[in-house]
CSV table of C-alpha atoms and ligand atoms in Angstrom, one decimal:
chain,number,residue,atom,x,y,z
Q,1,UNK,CA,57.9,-42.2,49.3
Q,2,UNK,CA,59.8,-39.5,47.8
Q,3,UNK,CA,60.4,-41.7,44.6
Q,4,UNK,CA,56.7,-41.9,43.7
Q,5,UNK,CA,56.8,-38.3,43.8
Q,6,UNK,CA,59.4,-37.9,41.2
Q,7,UNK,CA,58.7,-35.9,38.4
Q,8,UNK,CA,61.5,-36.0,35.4
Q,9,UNK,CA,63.1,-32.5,34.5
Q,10,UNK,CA,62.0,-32.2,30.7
Q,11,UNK,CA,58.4,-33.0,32.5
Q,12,UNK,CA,58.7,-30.1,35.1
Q,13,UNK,CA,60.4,-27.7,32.1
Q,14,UNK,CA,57.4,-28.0,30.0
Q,15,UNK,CA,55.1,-27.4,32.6
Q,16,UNK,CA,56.5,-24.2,33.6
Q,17,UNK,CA,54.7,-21.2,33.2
Q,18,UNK,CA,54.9,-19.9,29.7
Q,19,UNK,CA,56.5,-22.7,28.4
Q,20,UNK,CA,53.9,-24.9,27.0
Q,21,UNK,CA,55.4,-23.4,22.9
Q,22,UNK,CA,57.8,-26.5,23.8
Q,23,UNK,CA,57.0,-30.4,23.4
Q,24,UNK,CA,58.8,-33.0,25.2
Q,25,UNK,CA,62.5,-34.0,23.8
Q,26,UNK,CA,62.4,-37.2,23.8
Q,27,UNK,CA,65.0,-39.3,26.0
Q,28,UNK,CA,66.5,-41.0,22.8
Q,29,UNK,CA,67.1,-38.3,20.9
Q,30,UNK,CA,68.8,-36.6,24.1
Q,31,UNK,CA,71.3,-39.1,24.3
Q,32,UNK,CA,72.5,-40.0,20.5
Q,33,UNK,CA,75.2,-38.2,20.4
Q,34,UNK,CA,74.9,-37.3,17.0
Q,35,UNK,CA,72.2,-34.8,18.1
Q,36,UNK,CA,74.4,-32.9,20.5
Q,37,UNK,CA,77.0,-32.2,17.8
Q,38,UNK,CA,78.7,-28.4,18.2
Q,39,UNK,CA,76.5,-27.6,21.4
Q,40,UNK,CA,79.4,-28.4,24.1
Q,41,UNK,CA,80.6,-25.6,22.7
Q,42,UNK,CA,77.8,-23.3,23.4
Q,43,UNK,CA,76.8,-23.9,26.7
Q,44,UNK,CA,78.5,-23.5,30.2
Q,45,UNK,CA,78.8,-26.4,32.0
Q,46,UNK,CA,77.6,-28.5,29.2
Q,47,UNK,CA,78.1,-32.1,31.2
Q,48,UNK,CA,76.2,-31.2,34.1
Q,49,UNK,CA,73.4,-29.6,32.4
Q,50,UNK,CA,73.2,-32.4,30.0
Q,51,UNK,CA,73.1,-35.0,33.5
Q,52,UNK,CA,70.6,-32.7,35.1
Q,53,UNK,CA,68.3,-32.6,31.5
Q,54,UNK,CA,68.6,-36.4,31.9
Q,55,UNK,CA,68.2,-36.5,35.8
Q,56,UNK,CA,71.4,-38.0,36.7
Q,57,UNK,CA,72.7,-36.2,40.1
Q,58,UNK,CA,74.6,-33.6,39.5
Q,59,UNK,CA,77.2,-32.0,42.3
Q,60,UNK,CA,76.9,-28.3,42.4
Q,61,UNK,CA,78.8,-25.8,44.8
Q,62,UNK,CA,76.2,-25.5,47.3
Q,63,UNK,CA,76.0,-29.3,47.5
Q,64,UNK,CA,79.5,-29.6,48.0
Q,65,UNK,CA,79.6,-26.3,50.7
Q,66,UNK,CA,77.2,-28.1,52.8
Q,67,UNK,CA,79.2,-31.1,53.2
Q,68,UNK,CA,82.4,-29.6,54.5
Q,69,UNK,CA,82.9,-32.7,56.3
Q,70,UNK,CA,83.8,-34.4,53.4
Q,71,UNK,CA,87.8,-35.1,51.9
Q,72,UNK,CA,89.0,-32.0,51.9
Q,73,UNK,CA,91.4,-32.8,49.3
Q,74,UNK,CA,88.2,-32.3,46.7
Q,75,UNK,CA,87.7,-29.0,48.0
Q,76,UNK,CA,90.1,-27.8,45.1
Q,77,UNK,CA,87.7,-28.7,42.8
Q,78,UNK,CA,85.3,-26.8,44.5
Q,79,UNK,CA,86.0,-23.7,42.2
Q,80,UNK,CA,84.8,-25.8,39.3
Q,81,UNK,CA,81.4,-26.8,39.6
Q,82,UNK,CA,78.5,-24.7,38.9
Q,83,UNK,CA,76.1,-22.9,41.7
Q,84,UNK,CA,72.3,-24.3,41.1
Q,85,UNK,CA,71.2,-21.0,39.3
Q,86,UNK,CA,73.9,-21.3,36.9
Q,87,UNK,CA,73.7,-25.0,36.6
Q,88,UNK,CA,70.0,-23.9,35.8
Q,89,UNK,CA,70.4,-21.3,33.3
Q,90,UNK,CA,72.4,-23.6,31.3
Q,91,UNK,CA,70.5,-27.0,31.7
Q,92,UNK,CA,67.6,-24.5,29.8
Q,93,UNK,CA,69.9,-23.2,27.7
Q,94,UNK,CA,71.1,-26.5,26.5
Q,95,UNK,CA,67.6,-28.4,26.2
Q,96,UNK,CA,66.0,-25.0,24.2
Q,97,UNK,CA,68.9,-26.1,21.6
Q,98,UNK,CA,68.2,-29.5,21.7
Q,99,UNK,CA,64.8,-28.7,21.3
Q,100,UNK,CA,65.2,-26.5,18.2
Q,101,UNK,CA,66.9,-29.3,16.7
Q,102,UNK,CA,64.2,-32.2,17.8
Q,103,UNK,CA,61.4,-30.2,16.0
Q,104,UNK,CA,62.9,-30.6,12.6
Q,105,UNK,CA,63.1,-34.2,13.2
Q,106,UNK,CA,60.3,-36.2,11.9
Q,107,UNK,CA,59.2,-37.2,15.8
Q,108,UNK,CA,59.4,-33.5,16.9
Q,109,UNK,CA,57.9,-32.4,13.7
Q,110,UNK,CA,55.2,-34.9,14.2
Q,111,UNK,CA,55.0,-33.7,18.4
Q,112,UNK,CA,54.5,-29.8,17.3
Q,113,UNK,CA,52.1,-30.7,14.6
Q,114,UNK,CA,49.6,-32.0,17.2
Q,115,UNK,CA,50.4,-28.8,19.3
Q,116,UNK,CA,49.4,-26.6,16.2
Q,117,UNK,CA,46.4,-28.6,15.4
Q,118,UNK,CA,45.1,-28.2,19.1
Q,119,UNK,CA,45.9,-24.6,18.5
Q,120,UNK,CA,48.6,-24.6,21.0
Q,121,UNK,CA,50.2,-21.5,19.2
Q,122,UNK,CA,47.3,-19.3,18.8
Q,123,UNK,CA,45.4,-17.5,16.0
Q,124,UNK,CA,46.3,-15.1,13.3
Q,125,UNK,CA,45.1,-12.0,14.5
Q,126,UNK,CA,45.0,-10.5,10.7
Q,127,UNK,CA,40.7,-10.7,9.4
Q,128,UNK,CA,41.5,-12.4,6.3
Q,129,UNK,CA,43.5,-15.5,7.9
Q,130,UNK,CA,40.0,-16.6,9.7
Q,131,UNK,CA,41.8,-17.8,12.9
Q,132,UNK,CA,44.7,-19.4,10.9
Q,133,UNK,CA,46.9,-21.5,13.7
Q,134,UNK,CA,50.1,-20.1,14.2
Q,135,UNK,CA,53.6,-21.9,14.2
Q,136,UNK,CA,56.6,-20.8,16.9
Q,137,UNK,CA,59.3,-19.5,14.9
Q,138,UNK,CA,63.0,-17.9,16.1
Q,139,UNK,CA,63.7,-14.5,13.8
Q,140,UNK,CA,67.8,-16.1,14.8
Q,141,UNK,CA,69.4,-19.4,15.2
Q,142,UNK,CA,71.7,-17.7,18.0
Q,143,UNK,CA,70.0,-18.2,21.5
Q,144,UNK,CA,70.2,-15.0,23.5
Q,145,UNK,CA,69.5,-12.6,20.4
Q,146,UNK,CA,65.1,-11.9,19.9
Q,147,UNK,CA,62.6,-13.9,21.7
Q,148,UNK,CA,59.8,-16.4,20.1
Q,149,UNK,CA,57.6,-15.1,17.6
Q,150,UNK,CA,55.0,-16.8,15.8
Q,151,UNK,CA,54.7,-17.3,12.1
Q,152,UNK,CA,51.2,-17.5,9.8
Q,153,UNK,CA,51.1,-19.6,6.9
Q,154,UNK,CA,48.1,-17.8,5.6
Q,155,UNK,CA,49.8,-14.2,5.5
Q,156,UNK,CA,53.6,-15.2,5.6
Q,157,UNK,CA,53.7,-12.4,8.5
Q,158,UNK,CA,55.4,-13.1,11.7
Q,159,UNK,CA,53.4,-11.9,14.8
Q,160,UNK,CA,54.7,-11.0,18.8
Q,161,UNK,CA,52.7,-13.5,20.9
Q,162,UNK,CA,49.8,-11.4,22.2
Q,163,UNK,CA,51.0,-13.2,26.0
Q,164,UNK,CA,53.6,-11.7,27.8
Q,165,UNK,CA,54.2,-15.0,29.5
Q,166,UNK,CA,56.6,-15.9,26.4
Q,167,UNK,CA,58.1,-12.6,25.9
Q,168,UNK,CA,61.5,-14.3,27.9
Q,169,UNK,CA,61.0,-17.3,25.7
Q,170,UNK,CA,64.0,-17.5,23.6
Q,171,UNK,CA,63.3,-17.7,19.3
Q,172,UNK,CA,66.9,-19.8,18.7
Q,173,UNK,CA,64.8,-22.7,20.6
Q,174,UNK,CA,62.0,-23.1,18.1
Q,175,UNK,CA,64.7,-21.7,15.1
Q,176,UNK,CA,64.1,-19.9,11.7
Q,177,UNK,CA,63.9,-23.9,9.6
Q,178,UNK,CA,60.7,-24.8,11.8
Q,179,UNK,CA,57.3,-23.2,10.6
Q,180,UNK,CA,59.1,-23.8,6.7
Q,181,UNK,CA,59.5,-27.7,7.1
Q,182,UNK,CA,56.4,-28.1,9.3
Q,183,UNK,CA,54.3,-26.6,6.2
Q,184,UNK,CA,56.3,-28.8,3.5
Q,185,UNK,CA,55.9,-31.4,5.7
Q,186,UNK,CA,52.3,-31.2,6.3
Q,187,UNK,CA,50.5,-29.6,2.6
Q,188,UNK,CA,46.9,-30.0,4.3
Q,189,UNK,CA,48.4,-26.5,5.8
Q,190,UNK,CA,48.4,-25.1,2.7
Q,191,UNK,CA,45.2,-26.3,1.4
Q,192,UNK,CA,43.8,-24.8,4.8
Q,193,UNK,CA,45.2,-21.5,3.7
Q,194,UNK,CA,43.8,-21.5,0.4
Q,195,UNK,CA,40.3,-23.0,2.0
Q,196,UNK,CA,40.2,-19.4,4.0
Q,197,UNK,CA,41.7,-17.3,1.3
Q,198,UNK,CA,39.2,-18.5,-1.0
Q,199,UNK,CA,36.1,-17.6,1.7
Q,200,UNK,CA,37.0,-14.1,1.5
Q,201,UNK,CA,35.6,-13.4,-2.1
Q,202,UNK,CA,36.2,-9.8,-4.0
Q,203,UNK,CA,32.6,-9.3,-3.7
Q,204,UNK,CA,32.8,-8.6,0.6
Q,205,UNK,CA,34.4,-6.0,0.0
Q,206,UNK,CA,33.2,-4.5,-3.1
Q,207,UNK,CA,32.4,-0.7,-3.3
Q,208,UNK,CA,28.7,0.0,-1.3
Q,209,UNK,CA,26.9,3.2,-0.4
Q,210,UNK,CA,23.8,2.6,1.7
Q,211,UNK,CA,24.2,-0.8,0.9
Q,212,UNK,CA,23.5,-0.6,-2.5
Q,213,UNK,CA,26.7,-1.5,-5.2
Q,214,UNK,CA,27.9,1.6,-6.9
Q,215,UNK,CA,26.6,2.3,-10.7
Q,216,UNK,CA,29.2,0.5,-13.2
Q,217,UNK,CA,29.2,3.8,-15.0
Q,218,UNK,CA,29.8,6.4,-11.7
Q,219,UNK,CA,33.2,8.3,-12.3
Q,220,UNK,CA,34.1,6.7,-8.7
Q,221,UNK,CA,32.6,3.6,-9.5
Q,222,UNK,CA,33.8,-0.1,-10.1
Q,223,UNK,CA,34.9,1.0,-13.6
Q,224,UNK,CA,37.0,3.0,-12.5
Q,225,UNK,CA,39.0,1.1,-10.5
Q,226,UNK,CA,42.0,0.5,-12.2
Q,227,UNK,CA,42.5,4.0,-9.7
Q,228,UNK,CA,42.9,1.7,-7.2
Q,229,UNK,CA,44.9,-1.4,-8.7
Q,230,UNK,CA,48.0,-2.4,-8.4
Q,231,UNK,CA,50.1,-4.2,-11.5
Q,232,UNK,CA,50.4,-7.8,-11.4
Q,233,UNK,CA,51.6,-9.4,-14.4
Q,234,UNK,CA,54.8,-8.7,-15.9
Q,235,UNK,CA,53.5,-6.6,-19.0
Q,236,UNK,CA,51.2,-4.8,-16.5
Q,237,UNK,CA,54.3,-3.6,-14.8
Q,238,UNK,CA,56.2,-2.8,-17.8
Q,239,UNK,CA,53.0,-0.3,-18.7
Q,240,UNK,CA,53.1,1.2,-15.2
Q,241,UNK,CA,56.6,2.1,-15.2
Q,242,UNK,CA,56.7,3.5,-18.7
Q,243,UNK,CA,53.7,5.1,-17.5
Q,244,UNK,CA,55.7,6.4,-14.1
Q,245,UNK,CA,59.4,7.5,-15.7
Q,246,UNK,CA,58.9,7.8,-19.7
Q,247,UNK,CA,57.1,10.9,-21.0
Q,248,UNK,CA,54.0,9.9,-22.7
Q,249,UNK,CA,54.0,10.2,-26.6
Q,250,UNK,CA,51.2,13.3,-26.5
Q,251,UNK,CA,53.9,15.5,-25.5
Q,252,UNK,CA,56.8,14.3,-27.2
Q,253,UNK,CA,54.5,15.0,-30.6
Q,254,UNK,CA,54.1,19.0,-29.2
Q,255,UNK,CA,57.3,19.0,-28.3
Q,256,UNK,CA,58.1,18.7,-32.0
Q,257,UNK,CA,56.0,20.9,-33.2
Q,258,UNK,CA,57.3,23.5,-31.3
Q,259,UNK,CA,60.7,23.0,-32.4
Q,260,UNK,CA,59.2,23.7,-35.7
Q,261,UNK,CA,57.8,26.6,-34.9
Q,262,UNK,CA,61.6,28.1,-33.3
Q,263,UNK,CA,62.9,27.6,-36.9
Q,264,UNK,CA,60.7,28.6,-39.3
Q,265,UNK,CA,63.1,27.7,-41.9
Q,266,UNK,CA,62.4,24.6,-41.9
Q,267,UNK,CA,58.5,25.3,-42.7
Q,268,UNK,CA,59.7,27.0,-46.1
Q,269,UNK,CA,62.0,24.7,-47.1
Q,270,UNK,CA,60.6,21.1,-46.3
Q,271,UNK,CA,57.1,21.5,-48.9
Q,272,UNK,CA,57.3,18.5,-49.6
Q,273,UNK,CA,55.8,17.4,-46.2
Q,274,UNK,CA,53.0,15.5,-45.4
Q,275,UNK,CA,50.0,18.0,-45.7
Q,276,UNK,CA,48.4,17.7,-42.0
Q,277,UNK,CA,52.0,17.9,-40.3
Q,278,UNK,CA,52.2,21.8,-42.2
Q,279,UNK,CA,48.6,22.6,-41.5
Q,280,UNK,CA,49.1,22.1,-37.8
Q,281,UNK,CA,52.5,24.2,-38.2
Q,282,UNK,CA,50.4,26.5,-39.6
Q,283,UNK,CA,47.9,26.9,-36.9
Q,284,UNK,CA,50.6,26.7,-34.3
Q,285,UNK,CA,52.2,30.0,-35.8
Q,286,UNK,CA,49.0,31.8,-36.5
Q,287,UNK,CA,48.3,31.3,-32.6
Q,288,UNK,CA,51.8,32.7,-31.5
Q,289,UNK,CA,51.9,35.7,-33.8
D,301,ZN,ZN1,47.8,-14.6,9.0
């Protein structure tokens, strides 16, 4: 009776509360060892959490306290195996890694793609995405560091989930490679993007009083504003920082007249000038006497 009744662990992970970010691992890629390269290393107990991700039986201390009946030769090894909570904490621990690394394979890839087309992830809450789906992303590779955030391919921001249910939902199990691969793997994400960017045109947004446009000519008006642009191509920005840290030719010109005017040598002895330049020298020292 009990047997029918059986649900797998991966199953009853995945249908935990807040956990529905993750997609199944699938039993094959759990046990090539390959896979599991480095992760012994990482987790506590890494056997039994690996048997209990699998659903071999796994001994634990409590298991072993409430059969005191048994050898008591074992009870040594009592010492060595985990309680259920910690047996637990690392059977999660050990399938969120698996799982980071499952979702850059081409199944997983293929698993979380369906989840983001369902919308799974949620929407971009930023207007001009239109509702973009977002992608689970880690900010870390190291479990234990920031929990999951979600990543926009519209915007290329990365948002909190608006749920707290996944604020104890750990980033390092959906990893920093994820949303990047998912989008190279998948252009028509791209295209989406451009499809929404594109639906936003400059006109929405145009300057409006009353509803009607703004004169071309008005001093706050569209032609003016380059007040309000930004530089974009490489000569643009050249302009705007000569413009920002050089001082502009008008003043460099007044600055040499002035020097004339300090020496007024130079006036008396340099006739030979071009006729303007002296005219303005003369003006210039007409005004200051
Ligand atoms: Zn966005």
């Amino acid at each position: 009776m009990s047997d029918t009744e059986y649900i797998p662990w991966i199953s009853q992970f995945t249908e935990l509360f807040g956990h529905d970010y993750f997609v199944q691992v699938s039993q094959e890629f759990i046990e090539d060892d390959f896979n599991l390269t480095g992760l012994s290393s990482q987790v506590p107990y890494y056997r039994e959490a690996l048997y209990t991700i699998l659903d071999y039986q796994v001994e634990t201390a409590e298991d072993k306290n409430g059969n005191n009946n048994t050898n008591t030769t074992e009870s040594s090894k009592k010492t060595e195996l985990p309680n259920k909570a910690l047996l637990a904490h690392s059977a999660e621990l050990l399938y969120g890694l698996i799982h980071a690394r499952y979702i850059v394979s081409k199944q997983g890839l293929t698993a979380m793609a369906s989840k983001f087309e369902r919308n799974d992830f949620g929407s971009c809450p930023r207007y001009f995405c239109d509702g973009m789906h977002l992608i689970p992303v880690g900010s870390t590779d190291i479990p234990g560091q920031e929990t999951v955030r979600l990543y926009c391919p519209c915007c290329n921001d990365i948002y909190i989930p608006s749920s707290s249910r996944y604020l104890n939902i750990d980033g390092a199990f959906f990893g920093t490679t994820f949303p990047g691969l998912l989008v190279k793997m998948f252009p028509e994400i791209e295209n989406h993007c451009k499809i929404r960017i594109n639906k936003f045109s400059s006109n929405d947004f145009g300057l409006k009083l009353f509803g009607f446009k703004i004169n071309e000519l008005s001093a706050t008006g569209p032609r003016m504003k380059w007040l309000r642009m930004h530089p974009k191509t490489e000569l643009e920005k050249l302009e705007y920082e000569k413009c920002e840290y050089d001082i502009p030719k008008i003043i460099n010109e007044e600055e040499e007249e002035q020097d004339i005017d300090d020496d007024d040598d130079i006036e008396e002895e340099d006739d030979e000038e071009m006729d303007d330049d002296v005219e303005e020298a003369d003006d210039k020292t007409m005004a200051s006497e």
